[in-house]
PDB file of C-alpha atoms in Angstrom:
ATOM      1  CA  MET K 699     -61.889 -21.016  72.772  1.00 55.00           C
ATOM      2  CA  SER K 700     -65.060 -19.693  74.105  1.00 71.00           C
ATOM      3  CA  ARG K 701     -65.988 -19.657  77.595  1.00 68.00           C
ATOM      4  CA  ASN K 702     -68.678 -22.244  77.073  1.00 63.00           C
ATOM      5  CA  TYR K 703     -66.196 -24.668  75.663  1.00 81.00           C
ATOM      6  CA  VAL K 704     -63.726 -24.166  78.635  1.00 85.00           C
ATOM      7  CA  GLY K 705     -66.576 -25.217  81.156  1.00 84.00           C
ATOM      8  CA  PHE K 706     -67.581 -28.119  78.980  1.00 87.00           C
ATOM      9  CA  VAL K 707     -63.742 -29.353  78.765  1.00 89.00           C
ATOM     10  CA  LEU K 708     -63.165 -28.577  82.660  1.00 90.00           C
ATOM     11  CA  ALA K 709     -66.359 -30.488  83.538  1.00 89.00           C
ATOM     12  CA  GLY K 710     -65.358 -33.427  81.197  1.00 90.00           C
ATOM     13  CA  PHE K 711     -62.062 -33.587  82.738  1.00 94.00           C
ATOM     14  CA  ALA K 712     -63.397 -33.315  86.225  1.00 94.00           C
ATOM     15  CA  PHE K 713     -65.917 -36.320  85.498  1.00 94.00           C
ATOM     16  CA  ILE K 714     -63.090 -38.533  84.105  1.00 95.00           C
ATOM     17  CA  PHE K 715     -60.868 -37.709  86.920  1.00 95.00           C
ATOM     18  CA  PHE K 716     -63.304 -38.284  89.635  1.00 95.00           C
ATOM     19  CA  LEU K 717     -64.702 -41.454  87.986  1.00 94.00           C
ATOM     20  CA  LEU K 718     -61.290 -42.996  87.851  1.00 94.00           C
ATOM     21  CA  PHE K 719     -60.652 -42.097  91.420  1.00 95.00           C
ATOM     22  CA  SER K 720     -63.910 -43.906  92.307  1.00 93.00           C
ATOM     23  CA  LEU K 721     -63.222 -47.061  90.428  1.00 91.00           C
ATOM     24  CA  TYR K 722     -59.875 -47.152  91.977  1.00 93.00           C
ATOM     25  CA  GLU K 723     -61.212 -46.954  95.522  1.00 91.00           C
ATOM     26  CA  GLY K 724     -63.917 -49.450  94.435  1.00 88.00           C
ATOM     27  CA  SER K 725     -61.440 -51.780  93.357  1.00 89.00           C
ATOM     28  CA  ASN K 726     -61.059 -52.768  97.185  1.00 88.00           C
ATOM     29  CA  ILE K 727     -63.978 -55.135  96.570  1.00 87.00           C
ATOM     30  CA  VAL K 728     -61.676 -57.570  95.035  1.00 86.00           C
ATOM     31  CA  ASN K 729     -59.959 -57.976  98.426  1.00 86.00           C
ATOM     32  CA  ASP K 730     -63.312 -58.280 100.162  1.00 82.00           C
ATOM     33  CA  PRO K 731     -64.863 -61.519  99.118  1.00 81.00           C
ATOM     34  CA  PHE K 732     -67.703 -61.278 101.799  1.00 83.00           C
ATOM     35  CA  GLU K 733     -69.178 -58.279 100.132  1.00 80.00           C
ATOM     36  CA  TRP K 734     -69.331 -59.811  96.815  1.00 79.00           C
ATOM     37  CA  LYS K 735     -72.874 -60.975  97.451  1.00 80.00           C
ATOM     38  CA  SER K 736     -74.244 -57.661  98.282  1.00 78.00           C
ATOM     39  CA  SER K 737     -72.169 -55.196  96.352  1.00 79.00           C
ATOM     40  CA  THR K 738     -71.967 -56.849  92.982  1.00 80.00           C
ATOM     41  CA  PRO K 739     -75.445 -56.342  91.378  1.00 81.00           C
ATOM     42  CA  PHE K 740     -73.720 -56.031  87.643  1.00 83.00           C
ATOM     43  CA  THR K 741     -71.625 -59.060  88.316  1.00 85.00           C
ATOM     44  CA  HIS K 742     -74.571 -61.286  89.415  1.00 81.00           C
ATOM     45  CA  LEU K 743     -76.364 -60.286  85.943  1.00 83.00           C
ATOM     46  CA  LEU K 744     -73.458 -61.914  84.176  1.00 84.00           C
ATOM     47  CA  VAL K 745     -71.999 -64.441  86.528  1.00 79.00           C
ATOM     48  CA  SER K 746     -74.338 -66.610  88.750  1.00 77.00           C
ATOM     49  CA  ASN K 747     -71.791 -67.072  91.465  1.00 78.00           C
ATOM     50  CA  PRO K 748     -68.497 -65.040  91.041  1.00 77.00           C
ATOM     51  CA  ILE K 749     -65.722 -67.124  92.605  1.00 79.00           C
ATOM     52  CA  PHE K 750     -62.622 -65.205  91.064  1.00 80.00           C
ATOM     53  CA  PRO K 751     -61.709 -61.451  91.389  1.00 77.00           C
ATOM     54  CA  GLN K 752     -61.494 -61.471  87.758  1.00 81.00           C
ATOM     55  CA  ASP K 753     -65.279 -62.283  87.535  1.00 80.00           C
ATOM     56  CA  ILE K 754     -66.216 -58.863  88.928  1.00 86.00           C
ATOM     57  CA  VAL K 755     -67.487 -56.110  86.488  1.00 87.00           C
ATOM     58  CA  TRP K 756     -66.023 -52.808  86.740  1.00 86.00           C
ATOM     59  CA  LEU K 757     -69.404 -51.141  87.219  1.00 87.00           C
ATOM     60  CA  ASP K 758     -69.495 -53.057  90.697  1.00 86.00           C
ATOM     61  CA  PHE K 759     -66.401 -51.111  91.568  1.00 88.00           C
ATOM     62  CA  PHE K 760     -68.420 -47.935  91.572  1.00 88.00           C
ATOM     63  CA  VAL K 761     -71.208 -49.488  93.367  1.00 86.00           C
ATOM     64  CA  TYR K 762     -68.718 -50.582  95.970  1.00 87.00           C
ATOM     65  CA  ALA K 763     -67.248 -47.035  96.172  1.00 89.00           C
ATOM     66  CA  ILE K 764     -70.651 -45.436  96.658  1.00 86.00           C
ATOM     67  CA  LYS K 765     -71.259 -47.741  99.660  1.00 86.00           C
ATOM     68  CA  PHE K 766     -67.940 -47.370 101.529  1.00 87.00           C
ATOM     69  CA  TYR K 767     -66.091 -44.404  99.995  1.00 87.00           C
ATOM     70  CA  ALA K 768     -68.654 -41.791  98.835  1.00 85.00           C
ATOM     71  CA  VAL K 769     -66.700 -38.851  98.377  1.00 90.00           C
ATOM     72  CA  TYR K 770     -65.396 -39.484  94.706  1.00 93.00           C
ATOM     73  CA  PRO K 771     -68.552 -40.959  93.676  1.00 92.00           C
ATOM     74  CA  ILE K 772     -70.444 -37.863  94.784  1.00 91.00           C
ATOM     75  CA  MET K 773     -67.988 -35.628  92.946  1.00 93.00           C
ATOM     76  CA  THR K 774     -68.402 -37.934  89.889  1.00 93.00           C
ATOM     77  CA  LEU K 775     -72.197 -37.291  90.087  1.00 90.00           C
ATOM     78  CA  ILE K 776     -71.871 -33.405  90.406  1.00 90.00           C
ATOM     79  CA  SER K 777     -69.454 -33.260  87.708  1.00 92.00           C
ATOM     80  CA  ALA K 778     -71.788 -35.349  85.415  1.00 90.00           C
ATOM     81  CA  ALA K 779     -74.588 -33.209  86.266  1.00 86.00           C
ATOM     82  CA  LEU K 780     -72.677 -30.162  85.324  1.00 86.00           C
ATOM     83  CA  LEU K 781     -71.557 -31.659  82.134  1.00 87.00           C
ATOM     84  CA  LEU K 782     -75.126 -32.785  81.162  1.00 81.00           C
ATOM     85  CA  GLY K 783     -76.313 -29.141  82.018  1.00 77.00           C
ATOM     86  CA  LEU K 784     -73.805 -27.599  79.772  1.00 80.00           C
ATOM     87  CA  THR K 785     -74.465 -29.908  77.018  1.00 78.00           C
ATOM     88  CA  ILE K 786     -78.200 -29.444  77.298  1.00 73.00           C
ATOM     89  CA  ARG K 787     -77.646 -25.599  77.369  1.00 72.00           C
ATOM     90  CA  ASN K 788     -75.259 -25.590  74.387  1.00 74.00           C
ATOM     91  CA  MET K 789     -77.313 -28.049  72.179  1.00 69.00           C
ATOM     92  CA  ASN K 790     -80.587 -25.772  72.675  1.00 60.00           C
ATOM     93  CA  LYS K 791     -79.214 -22.274  72.797  1.00 63.00           C
ATOM     94  CA  ASN K 792     -82.080 -20.444  71.113  1.00 62.00           C
ATOM     95  CA  LYS K 793     -84.805 -22.767  72.497  1.00 66.00           C
ATOM     96  CA  LYS K 794     -85.165 -22.134  76.010  1.00 70.00           C
ATOM     97  CA  ILE K 795     -88.610 -23.925  76.576  1.00 76.00           C
ATOM     98  CA  TYR K 796     -86.506 -27.051  75.486  1.00 74.00           C
ATOM     99  CA  ILE K 797     -83.628 -26.610  77.873  1.00 75.00           C
ATOM    100  CA  ASN K 798     -86.070 -26.217  80.921  1.00 78.00           C
ATOM    101  CA  ILE K 799     -88.236 -29.416  79.792  1.00 82.00           C
ATOM    102  CA  SER K 800     -85.108 -31.388  79.326  1.00 81.00           C
ATOM    103  CA  GLY K 801     -83.720 -30.182  82.672  1.00 81.00           C
ATOM    104  CA  ILE K 802     -87.083 -31.204  84.303  1.00 87.00           C
ATOM    105  CA  LEU K 803     -86.967 -34.570  82.690  1.00 89.00           C
ATOM    106  CA  LEU K 804     -83.177 -35.035  83.656  1.00 87.00           C
ATOM    107  CA  GLY K 805     -84.303 -33.992  87.285  1.00 88.00           C
ATOM    108  CA  VAL K 806     -87.396 -36.552  87.250  1.00 90.00           C
ATOM    109  CA  ILE K 807     -85.049 -39.295  86.133  1.00 89.00           C
ATOM    110  CA  THR K 808     -82.482 -38.527  88.879  1.00 87.00           C
ATOM    111  CA  LEU K 809     -85.316 -38.395  91.476  1.00 88.00           C
ATOM    112  CA  TYR K 810     -86.666 -41.618  90.345  1.00 88.00           C
ATOM    113  CA  THR K 811     -83.001 -43.146  90.426  1.00 84.00           C
ATOM    114  CA  SER K 812     -82.424 -42.038  93.885  1.00 83.00           C
ATOM    115  CA  LEU K 813     -85.921 -43.414  95.245  1.00 81.00           C
ATOM    116  CA  ALA K 814     -85.782 -46.552  93.283  1.00 74.00           C
ATOM    117  CA  PHE K 815     -82.214 -48.066  92.989  1.00 68.00           C
ATOM    118  CA  PHE K 816     -80.514 -47.001  96.015  1.00 62.00           C
ATOM    119  CA  SER K 817     -81.261 -48.378  99.326  1.00 67.00           C
ATOM    120  CA  ALA K 818     -79.578 -46.655 102.219  1.00 67.00           C
ATOM    121  CA  HIS K 819     -77.591 -49.463 104.161  1.00 77.00           C
ATOM    122  CA  THR K 820     -74.400 -47.574 104.647  1.00 81.00           C
ATOM    123  CA  LEU K 821     -73.714 -44.159 105.243  1.00 82.00           C
ATOM    124  CA  GLY K 822     -72.000 -43.677 101.719  1.00 83.00           C
ATOM    125  CA  SER K 823     -75.054 -44.959  99.980  1.00 82.00           C
ATOM    126  CA  THR K 824     -77.260 -42.909 102.116  1.00 83.00           C
ATOM    127  CA  VAL K 825     -75.250 -39.604 101.411  1.00 85.00           C
ATOM    128  CA  PHE K 826     -75.169 -40.628  97.666  1.00 86.00           C
ATOM    129  CA  ARG K 827     -78.889 -41.012  97.817  1.00 86.00           C
ATOM    130  CA  TYR K 828     -79.545 -37.688  99.190  1.00 87.00           C
ATOM    131  CA  SER K 829     -77.217 -36.086  96.747  1.00 88.00           C
ATOM    132  CA  LEU K 830     -79.171 -37.550  93.855  1.00 88.00           C
ATOM    133  CA  LEU K 831     -82.503 -36.231  95.624  1.00 90.00           C
ATOM    134  CA  VAL K 832     -80.936 -32.659  95.793  1.00 90.00           C
ATOM    135  CA  ILE K 833     -79.759 -32.679  92.276  1.00 89.00           C
ATOM    136  CA  GLY K 834     -83.003 -33.903  91.056  1.00 89.00           C
ATOM    137  CA  LEU K 835     -84.929 -31.423  92.960  1.00 90.00           C
ATOM    138  CA  MET K 836     -82.770 -28.634  91.951  1.00 87.00           C
ATOM    139  CA  LEU K 837     -83.012 -29.338  88.188  1.00 85.00           C
ATOM    140  CA  VAL K 838     -86.967 -29.945  88.637  1.00 88.00           C
ATOM    141  CA  LEU K 839     -87.370 -26.649  90.635  1.00 87.00           C
ATOM    142  CA  GLY K 840     -85.043 -24.736  88.302  1.00 81.00           C
ATOM    143  CA  GLY K 841     -86.661 -25.899  85.095  1.00 80.00           C
ATOM    144  CA  SER K 842     -90.177 -25.271  86.513  1.00 83.00           C
ATOM    145  CA  TYR K 843     -89.202 -21.570  87.978  1.00 80.00           C
ATOM    146  CA  SER K 844     -87.713 -20.723  84.540  1.00 76.00           C
ATOM    147  CA  ILE K 845     -90.673 -21.817  82.477  1.00 76.00           C
ATOM    148  CA  PHE K 846     -93.178 -20.117  84.893  1.00 77.00           C
ATOM    149  CA  ARG K 847     -91.061 -16.920  84.694  1.00 71.00           C
ATOM    150  CA  HIS K 848     -90.936 -17.020  81.057  1.00 64.00           C
ATOM    151  CA  LYS K 849     -94.671 -17.378  80.768  1.00 63.00           C
ATOM    152  CA  THR K 850     -95.572 -14.857  83.276  1.00 62.00           C
ATOM    153  CA  SER K 851     -93.035 -12.202  81.347  1.00 59.00           C
ATOM    154  CA  ASN K 852     -94.765 -12.452  78.163  1.00 56.00           C
TER     155      ASN K 852
END
């Protein structure tokens, strides 16, 4: 097994591990019905007024974990960024410009997600938002620098 695939497999396992722990910690929303109104945006898309714990969609577990238990969601975000970066690199091995453009595009999407969808009402959501900002900036700046360096070396 080559080194590229080992990194891909390890990042995939880390992503799944941290995602499962995030969902486990976020399942505490079932015991906190006062948070159902503000921490269940996906449930409110499907059910107008959730009454029973079974009405809560599993994506809202992740939202609740972001707000109140941010360690594992941030680790999930980092491992997802690593997994996507490795995937982009392996798919476009000989086309360096496409790697950089896709990294910049992914960074712009991450920056937009950070600015548009996450309001920082709790400490966990603030830290998660800044983590998204840092990852997005790193992707945009890294891809831009690599394109600039490639164009000036020719």
